[in-house]
Each structure stands twice: as C-alpha cells, then as structure tokens.
Amino acid sequence: MKRYIKHIIPAATLLLAMGTTTSCVNDLDVTPIDPNLVILDESSVDYLFNKCYANLALAGNSGADGDCDIDGLDGGTTGLIRQMWNSNELTTDEAICAWGDPGIANFHFNDYDGGHPMLRGYYYRLYNGITLCNHYLDVASDHNATMTAEVRFLRALQYYLAMDAYGNIPFLTTVSSEKAKQASRKEVYDFIESELLEIEPQLADAKAKNSSDSSYGRADKAAVWMLLMRLYLNAEVYTGTAQWAKAAEYAKKVMDSSYKLNTTGAGKWSAYQMLFMGDNGESSAAQECIFPVLCDGEKTTSYGTFFFIQASTFNAEMHANPDDALATNGSSDGTWAGNRARADLVAKFFPNNDAPNVESYNMTTAAGDDRAIFWGVDHIVDATDPGTFSNGFGVCKFVNFKSDGSPAHNSKFPDGDFFFFRAAEAYLTYAEATARANGGSTTPEGTAAINALRQRAHAATRAGYSLNEILDEWSREFYFEGRRRVDLIRYGYFGGNNNYTWQWKGGALAGRQFSADRNIFAIPTTDLTANENLKQNPGY
C-alpha cells in the first residue's frame, strides 16, 4: 500500500474549495493561483505539499477519468511521464507508435513546431508543477525545512526537464502577476545546480526503502545526487563546458549508498523484469529505485504514467506471462496497440538481424540477455508502415503482474510505480563519464560497473567498452524509460550532420539527417502569444 500518497485526492479537493486552481506560465486560458492565498493550518500545508508531488503522477484532482489541472487540454494526454516519454522515445531509434493522434507522426519524423499539441501539453504540465512548487514556497517555506527542500527539489527537477526540452525558457521562483522573463539554458542550469547543492543537507539521508516505509516516494539526498549527476553528464550540451568528473563523483555517491541493483528474481520473473511489475515498490526491486512516481490501481489512477507505457505497448494477442496465455499484461484494459520497438532497438540485442518471432519470455533466451523483452509472434522487425502495430516487435517490459502471484488492486489500473531514477543509471553514468576522461575507453572500475548490469541480465561480460558501446548499453538497459533522446544528443547522434541514422529518422524509411535546431523543441505558440518577453528557439 502506498501510504504516503493516500491524501493526494483530498488535498486537491481542499485546494479547489479554497478558491485556487493550478496555473501554466502565461497561457490565457488558464486560471492562475491566487498569490494572496494564506495557508490556514498544518493540514492545508500537507495537502499542498502532496499536490506538488501529485503533478508528477496525476492529470488532475479526480483520478484518471476526472478533470485536468490544465484548462483546454485532455488529462489523459498531459501526464508528465507520458509526454516526457513521447518526446524522448518516439523521436529516437527506440520507439514508434501506430496511432494517428495529432503530433505522433511529427515525433516519428522529427518534424515538430510551436503548434505541436503534445509538446504543448508537456510544457504546460511542467509549468503547472513549477507553479505549484512556487506557491508552496511562497506560503509555507517556513513550515518544515525538509518538506521545503523536497519542494525545491521537485521544482528543480521540472525546471531541468523544461530546460532540457525547450532550451531558453520562462523562469520564475515565485507566483506573480508579472509575466515571466526568459532565462538562458546556462542560467537555468546554474539555478538548478545551486538549488540542489543548497538543499542537499536538509533532505533525508540516502536510504533504500519500499512502500511500507512512510517516506517511500519522497526525495532524499540520493535523488539530489541523481539529478546533479544527470545535469553534469549533459553539461556540455547545456552550457558548452563538460563536467565529466562531477558526473562521476555524484554517480559514485549513489553507487556507494544503500541503493543497489536488484539482482534477485522471483520464480519465472528475472531480476530485471521485476523493476517494471505491479509490485515493484514492494519486492526486492524497490532497493534499486531512488525516486519513484507512485501509482496505485485504486488510489492514484492515471492514463499518463505507468499505465500509459504498459497499455500502449500491448495488443490483445500478446501475453507476457509464460504460465497464462490469456492474462496479456495484468490489466483488463491494457491493450491499446500503439508503441512498439523500432528495428534499430531490436538490433541492439540481435546485431546479426536474426531476432526470432517468439514470445517475450523466449526472446530473452534467444538474445542471451534478460532485457530483450520483445514480442515477435505475428510481428515483423521492420516498421515499414508506422501505422500498423505488427510492424515492429512488441515490447513486454512493463506489466501489472506481481512477482509473488498476488492480485492487482484494480483489474484495470496498474499498481506499478514508475522508477524515475534508479541506481542502474549511476552505474552507466560512472562508466561513461570516466571513459570520456580516459580517452574514450572504460577504466577498470567503469568496465566493472557495466558488467554488473550485464551480469544481472545474464548477458556476456566484456573486458572493456568504447563510448559507442556504452551508448548501446544505455539503450539496452533503459529502453522505453523516457530518456533516449537525451543520450543521443549528448553523443551528437540526434540532430545535425552525423553518421548515425535509424528507420524513419528525419521522415525517410532508411533514415536521414535533420537540423540540429530540432535538438530542442519549440516553445508553444500559445505562450509566445501570451508573453511578449519570450522569443522562439532558432529554426522554428
């Protein structure tokens, strides 16, 4: 049971009763928070605190089928994780979607602009969360030092995602009737770094936990280390100055903490598969999760978090449980038949293009790697027709089965938490950052870090790894977890002139280059119209 978030829905209801709704920077269709609102008592502070966390998981105040915090946009498609996933996966060599929703094809072909509906939803979801955090800090920053530090972390996280996606962005640290000024990427980078370094001492000690712990789902010192680590790993992209030593330093802090790789399987489920199951917050998998976005099939239902990734990757013919061919993925309404693997992702596990047309639990055996959780039955590897779900292997990585065989809380909505940060990222960050400082090859310690991941997956280990081999390992370990675009940009393999292509890159089946301007997305036209302080990104 996810005890910490049990008050999220009542919290939101209270906020509405007090005459407040959430805001999105300068969109004219959105009602802003009243900056003069005074928190009346401790329960009100707690409710607003929970709402700051809830923005990561929920669309609005009433669960999956209720209202949306963002006026004029659909709650199901404005989930933060959903649009982070779309923007960072569908634009890359990993994922392609069969749906005809507006904006999907633009993602596939790297052809998006300021009118893109999903990028608009992502942008406003992030600023909705930033505004909530600013509001908490305006009215309750003196209430509790640890809670204030957590809210500042949440704000820094969402500013990081906004800066990564949109470059030079609107920036405010308080709720104000004034229109936001536009900050440079470097200015936002410096703010995030300063915030994280300042709040670290106020946060709880880094300690692995599971859902029986009252602090499960809350940011601790390790969450700060992870965000600093990710910031430093990509510092050259954001600021022009590399910070490999700092990235390795904070990765090592995580590796030396009580957070560890899950190496324990359960029956038919591998240790890796357990990270993406309905009881990942209760099983041994929880020790790897440093910052989960909490989901519960009864208490926190959403079409934009774990359920989106799970349901969008299955059709009714796929089944991920070797003991039950009728169970599909553990959810009764989890067969949306949309996202599946591009051929380039499958080739990371089958470099000789010999992936068999077998079930996911037999695919891992054929690949010699527990992470190759692909469905090949009645599918072809090549997505020659992006709109046909069977063009491209299915992905059975996210399921709502529980490793101990117990039933889900709800037959439709999953209980699995989305592991936003997990310890494996520190291992690969350490390996890459030290390799870049070592002439492009892993150090002995970096090699050991990657081999620990491969050993967990029962894959063959190697004596060393080049930078390109590390990039492939990023994909094998983290595919469909919403980060691939960031890694490709860091390697110089996304937009611009490079020698790396994938199917449908730039709109051609064989792949072609597209402008480096597309390494960041356009600021939504609606916000440019509402705020004359903003300038559009180059190339749009």
Coordinates of C-alpha atoms in Angstrom, one line a residue:
M1 CA 0.0 0.0 0.0
K2 CA 1.3 3.4 -0.9
R3 CA 0.7 5.2 2.4
Y4 CA 2.4 8.4 1.6
I5 CA 0.0 9.5 -1.2
K6 CA -3.2 8.5 0.5
H7 CA -4.1 12.2 0.9
I8 CA -3.5 13.4 -2.6
I9 CA -7.1 13.4 -3.8
P10 CA -8.4 15.1 -0.6
A11 CA -5.6 17.6 -0.8
A12 CA -6.6 18.6 -4.3
T13 CA -10.2 18.9 -3.3
L14 CA -9.3 21.2 -0.4
L15 CA -7.3 23.4 -2.7
L16 CA -10.2 23.8 -5.0
A17 CA -12.5 24.6 -2.1
M18 CA -10.1 27.4 -1.1
G19 CA -10.6 29.0 -4.5
T20 CA -7.4 28.0 -6.2
T21 CA -6.5 26.3 -9.4
T22 CA -3.2 25.5 -10.9
S23 CA -1.6 27.7 -13.5
C24 CA 0.6 27.4 -16.6
V25 CA 3.0 30.3 -17.0
N26 CA 1.2 32.7 -19.3
D27 CA -1.5 30.7 -21.2
L28 CA -4.5 33.0 -21.3
D29 CA -6.9 30.1 -21.0
V30 CA -5.6 29.1 -17.5
T31 CA -6.7 30.5 -14.2
P32 CA -3.6 31.4 -12.0
I33 CA -3.1 30.6 -8.4
D34 CA -4.1 33.5 -6.1
P35 CA -0.7 34.7 -4.8
N36 CA -2.5 36.2 -1.7
L37 CA -3.8 32.8 -0.6
V38 CA -2.8 32.1 3.0
I39 CA -2.4 28.5 4.3
L40 CA -4.6 28.3 7.3
D41 CA -3.4 25.2 9.2
E42 CA -0.9 22.3 9.1
S43 CA -3.3 20.0 7.2
S44 CA -3.6 22.6 4.4
V45 CA 0.2 22.7 4.2
D46 CA 0.4 18.9 4.0
Y47 CA -2.2 18.9 1.2
L48 CA -0.4 21.5 -0.9
F49 CA 2.8 19.6 -0.3
N50 CA 1.2 16.4 -1.6
K51 CA -0.2 18.2 -4.6
C52 CA 3.4 19.2 -5.6
Y53 CA 4.2 15.6 -5.8
A54 CA 0.9 14.6 -7.4
N55 CA 1.7 16.7 -10.5
L56 CA 4.2 14.1 -11.5
A57 CA 1.7 11.3 -11.5
L58 CA -1.9 12.6 -11.9
A59 CA -3.6 14.7 -14.5
G60 CA -6.0 16.4 -12.1
N61 CA -7.8 16.2 -8.8
S62 CA -10.2 13.3 -9.6
G63 CA -8.0 10.4 -11.0
A64 CA -7.8 9.1 -14.5
D65 CA -11.4 9.9 -15.5
G66 CA -11.7 13.2 -13.8
D67 CA -10.8 16.8 -14.5
C68 CA -7.4 18.1 -15.7
D69 CA -5.3 20.7 -14.0
I70 CA -4.7 22.3 -17.4
D71 CA -7.6 24.1 -19.0
G72 CA -8.4 23.2 -22.5
L73 CA -6.1 20.1 -22.6
D74 CA -7.0 16.4 -22.2
G75 CA -6.0 15.0 -18.9
G76 CA -5.0 11.6 -20.3
T77 CA -2.5 13.0 -22.7
T78 CA -1.0 15.7 -20.5
G79 CA 0.5 13.3 -17.9
L80 CA 4.1 14.4 -17.3
I81 CA 5.6 10.9 -17.7
R82 CA 3.5 10.3 -20.8
Q83 CA 4.7 13.4 -22.6
M84 CA 8.3 13.1 -21.4
W85 CA 8.2 9.5 -22.8
N86 CA 6.7 10.6 -26.1
S87 CA 9.2 13.4 -26.7
N88 CA 12.2 11.3 -25.6
E89 CA 11.3 8.0 -27.2
L90 CA 9.2 8.5 -30.3
T91 CA 11.7 10.9 -31.7
T92 CA 14.5 8.3 -31.5
D93 CA 15.8 4.9 -32.6
E94 CA 13.8 3.1 -29.9
A95 CA 10.0 3.6 -30.3
I96 CA 7.4 4.1 -32.9
C97 CA 3.6 4.4 -32.5
A98 CA 0.7 3.1 -34.6
W99 CA -1.8 5.8 -33.5
G100 CA -3.0 8.6 -35.7
D101 CA -3.3 11.2 -32.9
P102 CA -2.2 14.7 -33.9
G103 CA 1.5 15.1 -33.4
I104 CA 2.5 11.4 -33.4
A105 CA 3.8 11.3 -36.9
N106 CA 5.7 14.6 -36.3
F107 CA 7.5 12.9 -33.5
H108 CA 8.4 9.9 -35.7
F109 CA 9.8 12.0 -38.4
N110 CA 11.5 14.7 -36.3
D111 CA 9.2 17.4 -37.7
Y112 CA 7.6 19.4 -34.9
D113 CA 6.9 23.1 -34.3
G114 CA 5.3 25.5 -31.8
G115 CA 1.9 24.2 -32.6
H116 CA 2.6 20.5 -31.6
P117 CA -0.2 19.5 -29.3
M118 CA 1.8 17.0 -27.2
L119 CA 4.8 19.2 -26.7
R120 CA 2.4 22.0 -25.7
G121 CA 0.8 19.6 -23.1
Y122 CA 4.3 18.6 -21.8
Y123 CA 5.3 22.2 -21.5
Y124 CA 2.2 23.3 -19.5
R125 CA 2.3 20.2 -17.3
L126 CA 5.9 21.1 -16.3
Y127 CA 5.0 24.7 -15.6
N128 CA 1.9 23.6 -13.8
G129 CA 4.2 21.7 -11.4
I130 CA 6.7 24.6 -11.2
T131 CA 3.8 27.0 -10.3
L132 CA 2.6 24.6 -7.6
C133 CA 6.0 24.4 -6.1
N134 CA 6.5 28.2 -6.2
H135 CA 3.1 28.6 -4.5
Y136 CA 4.1 26.2 -1.7
L137 CA 7.4 28.1 -1.2
D138 CA 5.6 31.4 -1.2
V139 CA 3.2 30.5 1.6
A140 CA 4.7 27.6 3.5
S141 CA 8.5 27.6 3.2
D142 CA 8.9 28.2 6.9
H143 CA 6.7 25.2 7.9
N144 CA 9.2 22.4 7.7
A145 CA 12.8 22.5 6.4
T146 CA 12.8 19.0 4.9
M147 CA 9.5 19.5 3.2
T148 CA 10.7 22.8 1.8
A149 CA 13.8 21.2 0.5
E150 CA 11.7 18.5 -1.2
V151 CA 9.5 21.0 -2.9
R152 CA 12.6 22.9 -4.1
F153 CA 13.9 19.5 -5.5
L154 CA 10.6 19.0 -7.3
R155 CA 10.8 22.4 -8.8
A156 CA 14.4 21.9 -9.8
L157 CA 13.5 18.6 -11.4
Q158 CA 10.8 20.1 -13.5
Y159 CA 13.0 23.1 -14.5
Y160 CA 15.6 20.5 -15.5
L161 CA 13.1 18.8 -17.8
A162 CA 11.9 22.1 -19.2
M163 CA 15.4 23.3 -19.8
D164 CA 16.4 20.1 -21.4
A165 CA 13.4 20.0 -23.8
Y166 CA 12.9 23.7 -24.6
G167 CA 16.3 25.4 -24.1
N168 CA 15.8 29.1 -23.1
I169 CA 12.7 29.1 -21.0
P170 CA 10.4 31.3 -18.9
F171 CA 11.7 31.5 -15.4
L172 CA 10.0 32.5 -12.1
T173 CA 10.7 31.4 -8.5
T174 CA 7.5 33.0 -7.1
V175 CA 3.9 33.2 -8.1
S176 CA 3.5 36.6 -9.7
S177 CA 1.1 38.5 -11.8
E178 CA 4.1 39.7 -13.8
K179 CA 4.9 37.8 -17.0
A180 CA 7.9 35.6 -16.8
K181 CA 11.3 36.7 -18.2
Q182 CA 13.1 34.2 -20.5
A183 CA 16.2 32.7 -19.0
S184 CA 19.1 31.2 -21.0
R185 CA 19.8 27.5 -20.7
K186 CA 23.0 28.3 -18.8
E187 CA 21.1 30.5 -16.3
V188 CA 18.6 27.7 -15.6
Y189 CA 21.5 25.2 -15.4
D190 CA 23.2 27.4 -12.8
F191 CA 20.0 27.8 -10.8
I192 CA 19.3 24.0 -10.7
E193 CA 22.9 23.3 -9.7
S194 CA 22.8 25.9 -6.9
E195 CA 19.4 24.8 -5.6
L196 CA 20.4 21.1 -5.4
L197 CA 23.7 21.8 -3.7
E198 CA 21.9 24.1 -1.2
I199 CA 19.0 21.8 -0.3
E200 CA 21.0 18.5 0.0
P201 CA 21.8 18.9 3.7
Q202 CA 18.1 19.5 4.5
L203 CA 16.9 16.2 2.9
A204 CA 16.6 12.8 4.5
D205 CA 19.7 10.6 4.3
A206 CA 20.0 8.4 1.2
K207 CA 18.4 5.1 2.2
A208 CA 16.8 2.4 0.2
K209 CA 13.2 1.8 1.0
N210 CA 10.0 0.2 -0.1
S211 CA 6.3 1.1 0.0
S212 CA 6.0 0.0 3.6
D213 CA 8.2 3.0 4.6
S214 CA 6.3 6.2 5.1
S215 CA 8.9 8.1 3.2
Y216 CA 8.8 5.9 0.1
G217 CA 8.2 8.2 -2.9
R218 CA 9.8 11.2 -1.3
A219 CA 13.0 12.7 -2.4
D220 CA 16.1 12.1 -0.3
K221 CA 19.8 13.0 -0.7
A222 CA 20.3 10.3 -3.3
A223 CA 17.6 11.9 -5.5
V224 CA 19.6 15.1 -5.4
W225 CA 22.7 13.2 -6.4
M226 CA 20.9 11.6 -9.3
L227 CA 19.7 14.9 -10.7
L228 CA 23.1 16.5 -10.2
M229 CA 24.6 13.5 -11.9
R230 CA 22.3 13.8 -14.9
L231 CA 22.8 17.6 -15.0
Y232 CA 26.6 17.2 -15.1
L233 CA 26.6 14.3 -17.5
N234 CA 24.9 16.6 -20.1
A235 CA 26.6 19.8 -19.0
E236 CA 28.4 20.2 -22.3
V237 CA 25.1 20.2 -24.1
Y238 CA 23.5 22.7 -21.8
T239 CA 26.4 25.1 -21.2
G240 CA 29.2 24.2 -23.6
T241 CA 31.5 23.0 -20.8
A242 CA 31.8 19.4 -19.9
Q243 CA 31.7 18.2 -16.3
W244 CA 32.7 14.6 -16.5
A245 CA 34.5 14.5 -13.2
K246 CA 31.5 15.9 -11.3
A247 CA 29.1 13.4 -13.1
A248 CA 31.4 10.5 -12.0
E249 CA 31.6 12.0 -8.4
Y250 CA 27.9 12.0 -7.9
A251 CA 27.4 8.7 -9.6
K252 CA 29.8 7.1 -7.2
K253 CA 27.9 8.6 -4.2
V254 CA 24.8 6.7 -5.4
M255 CA 26.8 3.5 -6.1
D256 CA 28.2 3.7 -2.5
S257 CA 24.8 4.3 -0.9
S258 CA 22.3 1.7 0.3
Y259 CA 20.5 1.8 -3.1
K260 CA 21.6 -1.2 -5.0
L261 CA 20.9 -3.0 -8.2
N262 CA 18.2 -5.6 -7.8
T263 CA 19.8 -8.9 -8.5
T264 CA 17.1 -11.1 -7.1
G265 CA 14.4 -12.7 -9.3
A266 CA 11.2 -14.4 -8.2
G267 CA 10.3 -17.7 -9.8
K268 CA 9.7 -17.1 -13.6
W269 CA 10.5 -13.4 -13.3
S270 CA 14.0 -12.1 -13.8
A271 CA 15.6 -9.6 -11.5
Y272 CA 15.4 -7.0 -14.4
Q273 CA 11.8 -7.7 -15.2
M274 CA 10.8 -7.2 -11.6
L275 CA 11.7 -3.5 -11.9
F276 CA 8.7 -3.0 -14.2
M277 CA 6.0 -5.0 -12.4
G278 CA 2.9 -4.2 -10.4
D279 CA 4.7 -4.9 -7.1
N280 CA 8.0 -3.2 -7.8
G281 CA 7.5 -0.9 -4.8
E282 CA 7.1 -3.9 -2.5
S283 CA 9.5 -6.5 -3.9
S284 CA 13.3 -6.6 -3.9
A285 CA 13.2 -4.3 -7.0
A286 CA 12.4 -1.3 -4.7
Q287 CA 16.0 -1.2 -3.4
E288 CA 17.1 0.0 -6.9
C289 CA 14.5 2.8 -7.1
I290 CA 15.8 6.2 -5.9
F291 CA 12.8 8.3 -6.9
P292 CA 9.5 6.6 -7.8
V293 CA 6.5 8.3 -9.3
L294 CA 3.8 6.4 -7.3
C295 CA 0.9 4.6 -8.9
D296 CA -1.9 2.6 -7.3
G297 CA -4.8 1.0 -9.1
E298 CA -7.3 2.3 -6.6
K299 CA -5.9 5.5 -5.1
T300 CA -3.9 7.2 -7.9
T301 CA -5.2 6.2 -11.3
S302 CA -3.8 7.8 -14.4
Y303 CA -3.6 7.3 -18.2
G304 CA -0.4 9.2 -18.2
T305 CA 2.1 7.3 -16.1
F306 CA 2.9 3.5 -15.7
F307 CA -0.4 2.6 -17.3
F308 CA 0.3 4.5 -20.4
I309 CA 3.6 2.7 -21.1
Q310 CA 2.2 -0.7 -20.2
A311 CA -1.1 -0.5 -22.1
S312 CA 0.3 1.4 -25.2
T313 CA 2.8 -1.4 -25.8
F314 CA 0.4 -4.4 -25.9
N315 CA -2.4 -5.7 -28.1
A316 CA -4.7 -8.5 -27.1
E317 CA -2.6 -11.2 -28.8
M318 CA 0.5 -10.5 -26.7
H319 CA 0.9 -12.2 -23.3
A320 CA 3.9 -11.6 -21.1
N321 CA 3.2 -14.4 -18.5
P322 CA 4.6 -17.8 -19.6
D323 CA 2.1 -19.5 -17.3
D324 CA -1.1 -17.8 -18.6
A325 CA -1.6 -17.1 -22.3
L326 CA -4.9 -15.3 -21.5
A327 CA -3.5 -12.8 -19.0
T328 CA -1.9 -10.4 -21.5
N329 CA -0.1 -7.9 -19.2
G330 CA -2.1 -8.0 -16.0
S331 CA -4.6 -5.2 -16.8
S332 CA -8.1 -5.8 -18.2
D333 CA -8.0 -2.6 -20.4
G334 CA -4.3 -2.7 -21.2
T335 CA -4.2 -3.4 -25.0
W336 CA -4.0 -0.1 -26.7
A337 CA -1.8 -1.4 -29.6
G338 CA 0.3 1.7 -30.1
N339 CA 4.0 1.8 -29.2
R340 CA 6.5 -0.8 -30.2
A341 CA 10.2 -1.2 -30.9
R342 CA 11.9 0.2 -33.9
A343 CA 14.2 -2.3 -35.7
D344 CA 17.2 -0.4 -34.5
L345 CA 16.4 -1.1 -30.9
V346 CA 15.9 -4.9 -31.5
A347 CA 19.3 -4.8 -33.3
K348 CA 21.0 -3.8 -30.1
F349 CA 20.3 -7.3 -28.9
F350 CA 20.3 -9.1 -32.2
P351 CA 23.1 -7.4 -34.2
N352 CA 23.0 -10.1 -36.9
N353 CA 19.3 -9.3 -37.6
D354 CA 18.3 -12.8 -36.5
A355 CA 15.7 -12.0 -33.9
P356 CA 13.1 -14.8 -33.8
N357 CA 9.4 -14.5 -34.0
V358 CA 8.8 -15.8 -30.5
E359 CA 7.1 -14.8 -27.2
S360 CA 8.9 -12.3 -25.0
Y361 CA 9.9 -14.9 -22.4
N362 CA 11.6 -16.9 -25.2
M363 CA 13.1 -13.8 -26.8
T364 CA 15.3 -13.2 -23.8
T365 CA 16.7 -16.7 -24.1
A366 CA 17.4 -16.2 -27.8
A367 CA 19.1 -12.9 -27.1
G368 CA 21.2 -14.2 -24.2
D369 CA 20.0 -11.1 -22.3
D370 CA 17.1 -10.8 -19.8
R371 CA 16.5 -7.2 -21.0
A372 CA 15.4 -8.2 -24.5
I373 CA 11.7 -8.4 -23.5
F374 CA 10.3 -8.2 -27.1
W375 CA 7.3 -9.9 -28.7
G376 CA 7.9 -11.3 -32.1
V377 CA 4.9 -13.6 -32.8
D378 CA 2.9 -12.3 -35.8
H379 CA 5.2 -9.2 -35.9
I380 CA 7.9 -8.2 -38.3
V381 CA 11.0 -6.4 -37.1
D382 CA 10.8 -3.5 -39.6
A383 CA 8.2 -0.8 -39.1
T384 CA 7.8 -0.3 -42.8
D385 CA 4.3 1.0 -42.1
P386 CA 4.3 3.2 -38.9
G387 CA 0.5 2.9 -38.6
T388 CA 0.5 -0.9 -38.4
F389 CA 1.1 -2.2 -34.9
S390 CA 2.5 -5.6 -36.1
N391 CA 5.2 -3.7 -38.0
G392 CA 7.9 -3.6 -35.3
F393 CA 8.3 -6.1 -32.4
G394 CA 6.1 -5.6 -29.4
V395 CA 7.6 -4.6 -26.0
C396 CA 6.5 -6.5 -22.9
K397 CA 8.7 -4.8 -20.4
F398 CA 6.0 -3.0 -18.3
V399 CA 3.4 -5.4 -16.8
N400 CA 0.9 -5.3 -13.9
F401 CA 1.6 -8.9 -12.8
K402 CA 3.0 -9.2 -9.3
S403 CA 6.1 -11.3 -8.7
D404 CA 4.5 -13.1 -5.7
G405 CA 1.4 -14.0 -7.7
S406 CA -1.0 -11.8 -5.7
P407 CA -3.8 -9.9 -7.5
A408 CA -3.6 -6.3 -8.5
H409 CA -5.6 -3.7 -6.5
N410 CA -7.6 -3.0 -9.6
S411 CA -8.2 -5.1 -12.7
K412 CA -7.8 -2.1 -15.0
F413 CA -5.3 0.4 -13.5
P414 CA -1.8 -0.9 -12.5
D415 CA -0.1 -0.7 -9.2
G416 CA 3.5 -0.5 -10.7
D417 CA 5.4 2.7 -9.8
F418 CA 7.4 4.5 -12.5
F419 CA 11.1 4.4 -11.4
F420 CA 12.1 7.9 -12.5
F421 CA 15.6 7.4 -11.0
R422 CA 17.1 4.0 -10.4
A423 CA 20.6 3.0 -9.3
A424 CA 21.5 1.5 -12.7
E425 CA 21.7 5.0 -14.2
A426 CA 24.5 5.8 -11.8
Y427 CA 26.5 2.7 -13.0
L428 CA 26.3 3.7 -16.6
T429 CA 26.9 7.4 -15.8
Y430 CA 30.1 6.5 -13.9
A431 CA 31.3 4.2 -16.7
E432 CA 30.6 6.9 -19.4
A433 CA 32.0 9.9 -17.5
T434 CA 35.2 8.1 -16.6
A435 CA 35.6 6.7 -20.1
R436 CA 35.3 10.2 -21.6
A437 CA 38.2 11.3 -19.2
N438 CA 40.1 8.2 -20.2
G439 CA 40.4 8.7 -23.9
G440 CA 37.1 7.0 -24.8
S441 CA 37.5 3.6 -23.2
T442 CA 36.3 2.4 -19.9
T443 CA 38.5 2.3 -16.9
P444 CA 38.6 -1.0 -14.9
E445 CA 36.1 0.5 -12.5
G446 CA 33.8 1.6 -15.3
T447 CA 34.1 -1.8 -17.0
A448 CA 33.1 -3.4 -13.7
A449 CA 30.0 -1.1 -13.4
I450 CA 28.7 -2.0 -16.9
N451 CA 29.5 -5.7 -16.3
A452 CA 27.4 -5.6 -13.1
L453 CA 24.4 -4.6 -15.2
R454 CA 25.1 -7.3 -17.8
Q455 CA 25.6 -10.0 -15.2
R456 CA 22.3 -9.0 -13.7
A457 CA 20.8 -9.6 -17.1
H458 CA 22.7 -12.9 -17.7
A459 CA 24.4 -11.3 -20.6
A460 CA 28.1 -12.0 -21.5
T461 CA 30.5 -9.5 -20.0
R462 CA 33.4 -7.8 -21.8
A463 CA 36.9 -6.8 -21.0
G464 CA 36.2 -3.1 -21.8
Y465 CA 33.8 -0.8 -23.6
S466 CA 34.1 2.0 -26.1
L467 CA 31.9 5.1 -25.9
N468 CA 29.7 3.8 -28.7
E469 CA 29.3 0.5 -26.9
I470 CA 28.3 2.4 -23.7
L471 CA 25.7 4.2 -25.7
D472 CA 24.3 0.9 -26.9
E473 CA 24.3 -0.3 -23.3
W474 CA 22.3 2.8 -22.3
S475 CA 19.7 1.6 -24.8
R476 CA 19.7 -2.0 -23.6
E477 CA 19.3 -1.1 -20.0
F478 CA 16.9 1.9 -20.3
Y479 CA 14.8 1.5 -23.5
F480 CA 11.2 2.7 -23.2
E481 CA 12.0 4.5 -19.9
G482 CA 11.8 8.0 -21.4
R483 CA 15.4 9.1 -21.7
R484 CA 16.8 8.1 -25.2
R485 CA 16.7 11.5 -26.9
V486 CA 18.9 13.0 -24.2
D487 CA 21.6 10.3 -24.6
L488 CA 21.6 10.6 -28.4
I489 CA 22.0 14.4 -28.2
R490 CA 24.9 14.1 -25.8
Y491 CA 26.7 11.8 -28.2
G492 CA 26.0 14.1 -31.2
Y493 CA 23.8 11.5 -32.8
F494 CA 20.4 13.3 -32.9
G495 CA 20.0 16.4 -35.0
G496 CA 22.8 17.8 -37.2
N497 CA 25.3 16.2 -39.5
N498 CA 26.4 12.8 -38.1
N499 CA 26.7 9.3 -39.2
Y500 CA 24.0 7.8 -37.1
T501 CA 20.6 7.0 -38.6
W502 CA 17.6 4.9 -37.8
Q503 CA 14.4 3.9 -39.5
W504 CA 12.2 6.9 -40.2
K505 CA 14.8 9.4 -38.8
G506 CA 14.0 12.7 -40.5
G507 CA 11.0 11.2 -42.3
A508 CA 12.7 8.6 -44.5
L509 CA 12.4 4.9 -44.0
A510 CA 16.1 4.4 -44.4
G511 CA 16.8 7.4 -42.2
R512 CA 18.2 10.8 -43.0
Q513 CA 19.7 13.8 -41.1
F514 CA 17.6 16.6 -39.8
S515 CA 18.6 20.0 -38.4
A516 CA 20.4 20.4 -35.1
D517 CA 17.8 23.0 -34.3
R518 CA 15.5 20.1 -33.6
N519 CA 17.7 19.1 -30.6
I520 CA 15.4 21.4 -28.6
F521 CA 11.7 21.7 -29.1
A522 CA 9.8 24.9 -30.0
I523 CA 8.2 26.9 -27.2
P524 CA 4.4 26.6 -27.7
T525 CA 3.0 29.3 -29.9
T526 CA 0.3 29.9 -27.3
D527 CA 2.8 31.0 -24.7
L528 CA 4.7 33.2 -27.2
T529 CA 1.4 34.9 -27.9
A530 CA 0.6 35.4 -24.2
N531 CA 4.0 36.6 -23.2
E532 CA 6.0 39.2 -25.3
N533 CA 9.1 38.5 -23.2
L534 CA 9.6 35.2 -24.9
K535 CA 11.5 34.5 -28.1
Q536 CA 11.1 31.4 -30.2
N537 CA 14.0 28.9 -30.4
P538 CA 16.2 29.1 -33.5
G539 CA 14.9 27.2 -36.6
Y540 CA 11.3 27.4 -35.7

